[in-house]
PDB file of C-alpha atoms in Angstrom:
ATOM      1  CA  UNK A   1      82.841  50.405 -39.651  1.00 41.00           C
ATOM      2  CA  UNK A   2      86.396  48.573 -39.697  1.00 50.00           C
ATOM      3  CA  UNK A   3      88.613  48.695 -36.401  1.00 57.00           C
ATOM      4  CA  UNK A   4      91.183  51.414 -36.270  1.00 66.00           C
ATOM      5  CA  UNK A   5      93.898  49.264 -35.177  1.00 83.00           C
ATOM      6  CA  UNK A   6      93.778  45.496 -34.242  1.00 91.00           C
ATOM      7  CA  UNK A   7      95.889  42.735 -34.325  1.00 94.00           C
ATOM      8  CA  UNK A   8      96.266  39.982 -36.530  1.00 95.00           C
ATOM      9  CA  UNK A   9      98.595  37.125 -37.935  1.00 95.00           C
ATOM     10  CA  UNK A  10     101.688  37.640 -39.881  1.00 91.00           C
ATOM     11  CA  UNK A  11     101.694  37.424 -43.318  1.00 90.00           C
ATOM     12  CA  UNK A  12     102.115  33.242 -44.579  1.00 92.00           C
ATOM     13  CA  UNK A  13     101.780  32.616 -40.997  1.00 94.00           C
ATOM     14  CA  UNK A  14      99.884  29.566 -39.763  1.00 96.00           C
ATOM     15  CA  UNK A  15      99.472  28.243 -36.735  1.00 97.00           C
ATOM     16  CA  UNK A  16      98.551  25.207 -34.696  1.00 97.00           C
ATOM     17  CA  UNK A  17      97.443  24.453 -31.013  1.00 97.00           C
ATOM     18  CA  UNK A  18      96.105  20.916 -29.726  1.00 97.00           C
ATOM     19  CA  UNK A  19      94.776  19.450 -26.930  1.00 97.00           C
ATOM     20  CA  UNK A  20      93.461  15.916 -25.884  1.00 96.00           C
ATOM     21  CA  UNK A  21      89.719  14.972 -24.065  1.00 95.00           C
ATOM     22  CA  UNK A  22      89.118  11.618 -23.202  1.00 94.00           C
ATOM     23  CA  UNK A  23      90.988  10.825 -26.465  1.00 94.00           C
ATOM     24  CA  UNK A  24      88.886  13.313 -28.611  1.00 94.00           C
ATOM     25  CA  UNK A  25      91.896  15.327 -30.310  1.00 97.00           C
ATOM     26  CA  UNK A  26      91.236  18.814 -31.132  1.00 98.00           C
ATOM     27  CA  UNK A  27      93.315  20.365 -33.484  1.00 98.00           C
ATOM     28  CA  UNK A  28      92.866  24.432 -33.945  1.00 98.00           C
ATOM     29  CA  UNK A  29      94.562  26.090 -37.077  1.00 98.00           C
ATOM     30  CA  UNK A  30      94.476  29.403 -37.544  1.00 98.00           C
ATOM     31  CA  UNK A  31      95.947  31.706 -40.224  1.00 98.00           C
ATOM     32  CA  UNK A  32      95.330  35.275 -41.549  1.00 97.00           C
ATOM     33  CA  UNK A  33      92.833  36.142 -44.151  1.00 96.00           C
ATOM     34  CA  UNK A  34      91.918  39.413 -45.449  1.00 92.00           C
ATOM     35  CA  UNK A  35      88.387  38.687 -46.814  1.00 95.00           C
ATOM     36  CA  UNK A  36      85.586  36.044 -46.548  1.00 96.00           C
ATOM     37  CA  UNK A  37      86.675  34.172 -49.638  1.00 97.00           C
ATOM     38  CA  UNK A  38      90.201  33.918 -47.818  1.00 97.00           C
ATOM     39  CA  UNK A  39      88.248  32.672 -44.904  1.00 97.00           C
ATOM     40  CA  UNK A  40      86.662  29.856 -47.391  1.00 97.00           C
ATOM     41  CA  UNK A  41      89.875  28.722 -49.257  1.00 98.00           C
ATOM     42  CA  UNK A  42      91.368  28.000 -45.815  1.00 98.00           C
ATOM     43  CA  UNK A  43      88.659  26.472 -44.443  1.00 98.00           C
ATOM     44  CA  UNK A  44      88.333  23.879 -47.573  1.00 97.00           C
ATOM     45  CA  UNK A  45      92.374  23.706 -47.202  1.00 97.00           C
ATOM     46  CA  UNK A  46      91.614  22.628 -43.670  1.00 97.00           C
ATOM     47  CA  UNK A  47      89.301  20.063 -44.482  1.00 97.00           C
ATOM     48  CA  UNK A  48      90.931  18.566 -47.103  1.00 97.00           C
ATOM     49  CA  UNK A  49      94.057  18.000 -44.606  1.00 96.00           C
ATOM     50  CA  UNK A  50      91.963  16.131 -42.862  1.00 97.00           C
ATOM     51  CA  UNK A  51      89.032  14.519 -44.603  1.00 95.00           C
ATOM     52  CA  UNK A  52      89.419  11.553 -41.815  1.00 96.00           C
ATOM     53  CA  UNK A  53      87.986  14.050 -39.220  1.00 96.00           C
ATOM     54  CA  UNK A  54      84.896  13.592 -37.445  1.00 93.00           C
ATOM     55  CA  UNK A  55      84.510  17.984 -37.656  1.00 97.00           C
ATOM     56  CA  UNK A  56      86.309  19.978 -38.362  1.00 98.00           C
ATOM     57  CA  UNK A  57      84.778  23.463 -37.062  1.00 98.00           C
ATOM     58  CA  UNK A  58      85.684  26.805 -38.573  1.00 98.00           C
ATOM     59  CA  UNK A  59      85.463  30.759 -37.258  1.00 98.00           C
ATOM     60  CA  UNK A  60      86.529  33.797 -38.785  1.00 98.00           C
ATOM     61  CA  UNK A  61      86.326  37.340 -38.429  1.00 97.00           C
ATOM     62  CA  UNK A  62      87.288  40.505 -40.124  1.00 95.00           C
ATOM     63  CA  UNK A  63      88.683  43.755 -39.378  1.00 90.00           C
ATOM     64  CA  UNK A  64      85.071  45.258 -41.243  1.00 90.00           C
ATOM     65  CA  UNK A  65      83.019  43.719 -38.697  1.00 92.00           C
ATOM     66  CA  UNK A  66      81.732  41.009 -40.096  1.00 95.00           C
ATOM     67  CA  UNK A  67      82.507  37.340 -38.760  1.00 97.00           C
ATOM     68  CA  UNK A  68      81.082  33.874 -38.876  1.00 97.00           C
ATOM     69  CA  UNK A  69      81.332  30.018 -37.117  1.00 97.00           C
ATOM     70  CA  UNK A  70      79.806  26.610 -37.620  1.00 97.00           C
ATOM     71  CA  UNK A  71      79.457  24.230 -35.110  1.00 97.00           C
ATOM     72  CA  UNK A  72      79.779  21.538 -38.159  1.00 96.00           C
ATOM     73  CA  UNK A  73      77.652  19.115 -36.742  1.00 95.00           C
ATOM     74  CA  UNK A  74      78.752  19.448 -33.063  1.00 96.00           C
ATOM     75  CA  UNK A  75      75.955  20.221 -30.568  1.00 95.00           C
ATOM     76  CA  UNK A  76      74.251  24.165 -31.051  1.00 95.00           C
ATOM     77  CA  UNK A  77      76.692  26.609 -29.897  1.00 94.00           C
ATOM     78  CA  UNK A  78      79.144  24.239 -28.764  1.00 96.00           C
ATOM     79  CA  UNK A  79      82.209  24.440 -31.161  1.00 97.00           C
ATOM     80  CA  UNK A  80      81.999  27.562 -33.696  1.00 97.00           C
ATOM     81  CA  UNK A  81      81.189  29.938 -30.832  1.00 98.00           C
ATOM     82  CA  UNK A  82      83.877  28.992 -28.238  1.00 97.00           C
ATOM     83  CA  UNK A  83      86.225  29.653 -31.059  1.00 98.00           C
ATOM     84  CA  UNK A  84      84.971  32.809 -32.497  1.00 98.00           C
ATOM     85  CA  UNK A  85      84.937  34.424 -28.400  1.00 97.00           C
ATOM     86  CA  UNK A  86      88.583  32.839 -28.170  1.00 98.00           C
ATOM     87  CA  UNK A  87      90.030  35.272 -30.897  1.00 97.00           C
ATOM     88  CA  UNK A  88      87.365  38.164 -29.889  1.00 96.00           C
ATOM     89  CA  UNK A  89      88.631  37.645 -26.523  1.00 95.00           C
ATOM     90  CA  UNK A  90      92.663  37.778 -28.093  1.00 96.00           C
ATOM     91  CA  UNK A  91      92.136  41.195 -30.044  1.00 93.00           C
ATOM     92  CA  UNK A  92      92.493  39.310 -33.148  1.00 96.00           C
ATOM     93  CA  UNK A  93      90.905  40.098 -36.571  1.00 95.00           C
ATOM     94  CA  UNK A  94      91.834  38.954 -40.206  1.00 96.00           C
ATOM     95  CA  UNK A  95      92.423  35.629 -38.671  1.00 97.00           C
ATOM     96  CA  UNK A  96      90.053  32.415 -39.688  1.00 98.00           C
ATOM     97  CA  UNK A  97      90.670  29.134 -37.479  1.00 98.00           C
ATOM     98  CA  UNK A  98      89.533  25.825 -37.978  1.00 98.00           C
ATOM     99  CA  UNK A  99      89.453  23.198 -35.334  1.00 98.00           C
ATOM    100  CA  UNK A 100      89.499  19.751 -36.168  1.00 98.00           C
ATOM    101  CA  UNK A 101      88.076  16.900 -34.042  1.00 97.00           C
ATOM    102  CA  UNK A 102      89.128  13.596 -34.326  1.00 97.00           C
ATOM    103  CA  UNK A 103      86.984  11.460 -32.007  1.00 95.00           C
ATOM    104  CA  UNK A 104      88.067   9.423 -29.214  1.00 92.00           C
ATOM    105  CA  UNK A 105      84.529   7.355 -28.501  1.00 90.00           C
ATOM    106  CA  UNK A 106      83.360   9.146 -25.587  1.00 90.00           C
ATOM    107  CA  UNK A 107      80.787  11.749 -25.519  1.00 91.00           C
ATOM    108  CA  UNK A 108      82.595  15.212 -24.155  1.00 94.00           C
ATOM    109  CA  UNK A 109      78.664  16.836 -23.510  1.00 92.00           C
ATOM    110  CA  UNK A 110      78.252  20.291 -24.444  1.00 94.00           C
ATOM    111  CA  UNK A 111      80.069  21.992 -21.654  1.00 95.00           C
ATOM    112  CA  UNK A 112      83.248  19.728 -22.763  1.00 96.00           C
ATOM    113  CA  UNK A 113      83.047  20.493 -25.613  1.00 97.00           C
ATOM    114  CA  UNK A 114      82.952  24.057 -25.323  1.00 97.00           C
ATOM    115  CA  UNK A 115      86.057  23.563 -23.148  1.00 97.00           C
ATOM    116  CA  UNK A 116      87.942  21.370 -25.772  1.00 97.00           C
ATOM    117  CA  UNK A 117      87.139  23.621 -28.432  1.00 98.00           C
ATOM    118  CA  UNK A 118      88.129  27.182 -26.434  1.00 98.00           C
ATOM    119  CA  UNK A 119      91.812  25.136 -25.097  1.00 98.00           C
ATOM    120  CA  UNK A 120      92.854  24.153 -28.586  1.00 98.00           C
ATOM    121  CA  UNK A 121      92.228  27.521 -29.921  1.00 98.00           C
ATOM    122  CA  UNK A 122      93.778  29.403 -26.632  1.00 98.00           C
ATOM    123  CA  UNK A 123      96.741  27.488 -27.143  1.00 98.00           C
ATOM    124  CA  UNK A 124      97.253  28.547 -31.087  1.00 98.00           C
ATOM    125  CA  UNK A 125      96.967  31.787 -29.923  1.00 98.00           C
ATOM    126  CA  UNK A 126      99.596  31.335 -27.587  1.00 97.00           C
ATOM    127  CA  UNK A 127     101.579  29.563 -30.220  1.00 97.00           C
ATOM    128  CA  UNK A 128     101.313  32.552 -32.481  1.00 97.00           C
ATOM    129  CA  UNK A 129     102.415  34.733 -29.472  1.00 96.00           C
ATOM    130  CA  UNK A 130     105.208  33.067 -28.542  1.00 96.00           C
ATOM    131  CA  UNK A 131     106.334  32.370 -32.031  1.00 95.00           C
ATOM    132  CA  UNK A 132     106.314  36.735 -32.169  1.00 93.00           C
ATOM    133  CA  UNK A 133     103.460  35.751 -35.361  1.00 94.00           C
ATOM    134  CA  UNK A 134     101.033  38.319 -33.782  1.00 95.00           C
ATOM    135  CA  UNK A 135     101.864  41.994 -35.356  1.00 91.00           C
ATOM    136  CA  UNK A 136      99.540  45.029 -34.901  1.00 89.00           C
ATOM    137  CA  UNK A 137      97.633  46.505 -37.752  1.00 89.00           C
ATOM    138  CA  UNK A 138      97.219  50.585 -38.011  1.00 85.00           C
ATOM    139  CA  UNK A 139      97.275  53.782 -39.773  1.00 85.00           C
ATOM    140  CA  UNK A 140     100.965  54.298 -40.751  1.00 88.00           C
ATOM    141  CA  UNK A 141     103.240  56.364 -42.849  1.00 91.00           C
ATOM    142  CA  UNK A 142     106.410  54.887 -44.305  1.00 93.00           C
ATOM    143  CA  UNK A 143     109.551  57.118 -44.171  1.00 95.00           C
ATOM    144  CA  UNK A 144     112.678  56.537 -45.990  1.00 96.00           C
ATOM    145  CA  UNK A 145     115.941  58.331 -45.071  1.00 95.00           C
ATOM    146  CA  UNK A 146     119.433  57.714 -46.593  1.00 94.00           C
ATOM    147  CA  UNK A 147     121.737  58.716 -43.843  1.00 93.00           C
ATOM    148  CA  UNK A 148     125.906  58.088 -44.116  1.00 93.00           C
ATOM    149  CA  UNK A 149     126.987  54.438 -42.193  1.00 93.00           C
ATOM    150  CA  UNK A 150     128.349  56.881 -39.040  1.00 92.00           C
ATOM    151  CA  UNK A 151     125.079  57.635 -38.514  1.00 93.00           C
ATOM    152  CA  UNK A 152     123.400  54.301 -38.832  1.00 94.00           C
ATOM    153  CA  UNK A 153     123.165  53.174 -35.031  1.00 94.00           C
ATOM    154  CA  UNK A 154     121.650  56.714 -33.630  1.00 94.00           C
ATOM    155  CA  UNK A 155     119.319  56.982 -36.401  1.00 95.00           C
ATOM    156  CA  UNK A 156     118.083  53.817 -35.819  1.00 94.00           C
ATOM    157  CA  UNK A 157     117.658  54.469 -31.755  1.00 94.00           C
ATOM    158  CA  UNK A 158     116.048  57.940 -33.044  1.00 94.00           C
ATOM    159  CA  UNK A 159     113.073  55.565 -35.105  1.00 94.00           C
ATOM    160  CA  UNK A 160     112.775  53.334 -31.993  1.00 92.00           C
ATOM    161  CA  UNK A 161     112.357  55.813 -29.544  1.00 91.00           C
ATOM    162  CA  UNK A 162     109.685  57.759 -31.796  1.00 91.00           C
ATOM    163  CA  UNK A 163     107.584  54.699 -31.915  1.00 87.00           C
ATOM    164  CA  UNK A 164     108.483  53.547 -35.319  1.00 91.00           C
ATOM    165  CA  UNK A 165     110.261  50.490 -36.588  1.00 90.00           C
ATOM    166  CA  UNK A 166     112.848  50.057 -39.608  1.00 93.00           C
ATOM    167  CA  UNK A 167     111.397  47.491 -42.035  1.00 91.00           C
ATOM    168  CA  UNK A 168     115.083  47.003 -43.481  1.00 91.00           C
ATOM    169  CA  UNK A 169     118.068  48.699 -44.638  1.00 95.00           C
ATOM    170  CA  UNK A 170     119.921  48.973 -47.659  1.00 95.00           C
ATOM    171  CA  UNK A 171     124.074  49.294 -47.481  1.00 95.00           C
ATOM    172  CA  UNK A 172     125.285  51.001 -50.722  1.00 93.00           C
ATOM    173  CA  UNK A 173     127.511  53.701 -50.711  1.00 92.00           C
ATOM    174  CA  UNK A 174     125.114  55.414 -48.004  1.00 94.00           C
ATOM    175  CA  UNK A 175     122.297  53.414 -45.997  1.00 94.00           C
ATOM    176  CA  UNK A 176     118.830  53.435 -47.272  1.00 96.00           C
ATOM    177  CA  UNK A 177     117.009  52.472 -44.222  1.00 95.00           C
ATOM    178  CA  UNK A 178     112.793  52.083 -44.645  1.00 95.00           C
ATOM    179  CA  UNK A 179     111.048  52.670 -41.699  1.00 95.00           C
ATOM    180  CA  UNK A 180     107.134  52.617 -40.684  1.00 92.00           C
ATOM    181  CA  UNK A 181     105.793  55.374 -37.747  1.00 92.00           C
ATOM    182  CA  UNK A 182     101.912  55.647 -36.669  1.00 88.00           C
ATOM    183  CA  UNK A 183     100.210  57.871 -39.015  1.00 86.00           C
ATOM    184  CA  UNK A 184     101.034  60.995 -37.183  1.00 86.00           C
ATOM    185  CA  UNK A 185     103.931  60.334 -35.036  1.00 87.00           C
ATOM    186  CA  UNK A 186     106.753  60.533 -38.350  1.00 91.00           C
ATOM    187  CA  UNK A 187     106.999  64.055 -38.337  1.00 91.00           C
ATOM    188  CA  UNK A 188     109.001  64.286 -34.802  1.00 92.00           C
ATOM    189  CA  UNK A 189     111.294  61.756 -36.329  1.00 94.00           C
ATOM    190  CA  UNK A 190     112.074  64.083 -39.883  1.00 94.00           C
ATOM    191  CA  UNK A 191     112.503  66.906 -37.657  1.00 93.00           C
ATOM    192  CA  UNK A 192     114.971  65.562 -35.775  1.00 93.00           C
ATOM    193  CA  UNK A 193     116.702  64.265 -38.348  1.00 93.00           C
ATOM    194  CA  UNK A 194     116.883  67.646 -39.914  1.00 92.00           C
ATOM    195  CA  UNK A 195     118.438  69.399 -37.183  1.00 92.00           C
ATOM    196  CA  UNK A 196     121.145  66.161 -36.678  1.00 88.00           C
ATOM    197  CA  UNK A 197     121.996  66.826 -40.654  1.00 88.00           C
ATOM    198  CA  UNK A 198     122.292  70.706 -40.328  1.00 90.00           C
ATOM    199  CA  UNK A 199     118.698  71.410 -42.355  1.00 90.00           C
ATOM    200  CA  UNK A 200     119.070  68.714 -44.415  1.00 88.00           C
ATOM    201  CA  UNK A 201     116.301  66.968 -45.831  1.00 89.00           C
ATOM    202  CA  UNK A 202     116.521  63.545 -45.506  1.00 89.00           C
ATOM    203  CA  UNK A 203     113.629  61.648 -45.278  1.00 93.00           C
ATOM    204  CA  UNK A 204     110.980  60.862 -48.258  1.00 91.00           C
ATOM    205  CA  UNK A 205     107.295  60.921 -46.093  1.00 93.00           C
ATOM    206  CA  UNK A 206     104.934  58.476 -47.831  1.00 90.00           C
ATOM    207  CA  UNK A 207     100.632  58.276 -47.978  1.00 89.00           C
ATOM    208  CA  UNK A 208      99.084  57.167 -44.754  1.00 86.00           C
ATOM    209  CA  UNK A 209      98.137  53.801 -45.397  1.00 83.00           C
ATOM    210  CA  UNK A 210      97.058  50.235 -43.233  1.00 79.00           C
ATOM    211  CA  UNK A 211      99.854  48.268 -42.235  1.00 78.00           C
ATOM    212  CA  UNK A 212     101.696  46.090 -40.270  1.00 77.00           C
ATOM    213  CA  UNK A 213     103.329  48.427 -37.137  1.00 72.00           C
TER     214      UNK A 213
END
């Protein structure tokens, strides 16, 4: 059964972390994917950025469930794993990461490499967070409402505090202004703007659908 909300990368969003082990470089990459032959074209991107490398080690996982690592030739449970519990551990899903070793010519043993491999991929998570490439995935509705300009800067404080988010707006000779609420939470923000337009209706209430919050 797929998650009900989770988060994941923005889309065309790619991102890198790195970190250095006795001159072992280990280069994590992660970007989002939507299905396991997404996973596979990035993974063959990956490695064809950097044929050179000694690994390079990929992990995915999906919103469905379903998820999958290789330690690509590193020691049993070394590599693909840390990875895989580093994005488990971040909320993430519809993300695939590949971390690339270049070797530095001294054995890291397992438990260093474990380390290695969890750091690089810790830190392109915290790339993507601080880069604001981490959005939340749910069960939304999309509401569009074309209000007069007056009106522009209260509307748009209604749709923040009522949990939703405008998407973008449209100046014409009105604005058109898109927005996106949790599945559920719209209908306090078309009521209200019915009473502030004296019963007018104003908003156009789209299909629940999974989407970027």
């Amino acid at each position: 059964m797929g998650q009900a909300e989770f988060l994941t990368l923005r889309k065309g969003a790619e991102v890198t972390g790195e970190v250095v082990d006795r001159r072992s470089r280990f280069i994590a990459q992660i970007a989002p994917v939507s299905s396991e032959a997404e996973a596979g074209s990035f993974i063959e991107r990956v490695r064809s950025r950097h044929r050179d490398a000694r690994h390079n080690v990929p992990a995915w996982l999906l919103s469905d469930g379903r998820e999958r690592c290789s330690d690509d030739g590193e020691p049993q449970r070394s590599a693909g794993m840390p990875t895989l519990e580093v994005l488990r551990g971040a909320g993430l899903a519809n993300v695939c990461c590949v971390v690339t070793r270049y070797f530095g010519g001294t054995l890291l043993g397992t438990g260093g490499l474990v380390r290695a491999y969890a750091a690089a991929t810790q830190a392109a998570v915290a790339a993507a967070r601080d880069a604001g490439d981490i959005v939340r995935m749910a069960l939304v509705r999309r509401v569009t409402c074309v209000i007069p300009y007056g009106a522009y800067e209260r509307v748009k404080r209604m749709v923040m505090d009522m949990q939703g988010r405008v998407k973008d707006s449209i100046f014409a000779k009105d604005v058109q202004m898109n927005c996106v609420f949790p599945s559920g939470s719209e209908g306090a923000f078309v009521e209200a703007l019915r009473e502030l337009s004296g019963g007018e209706e104003l908003c156009i209430v789209g299909e629940p659908m999974f989407g970027e919050l």
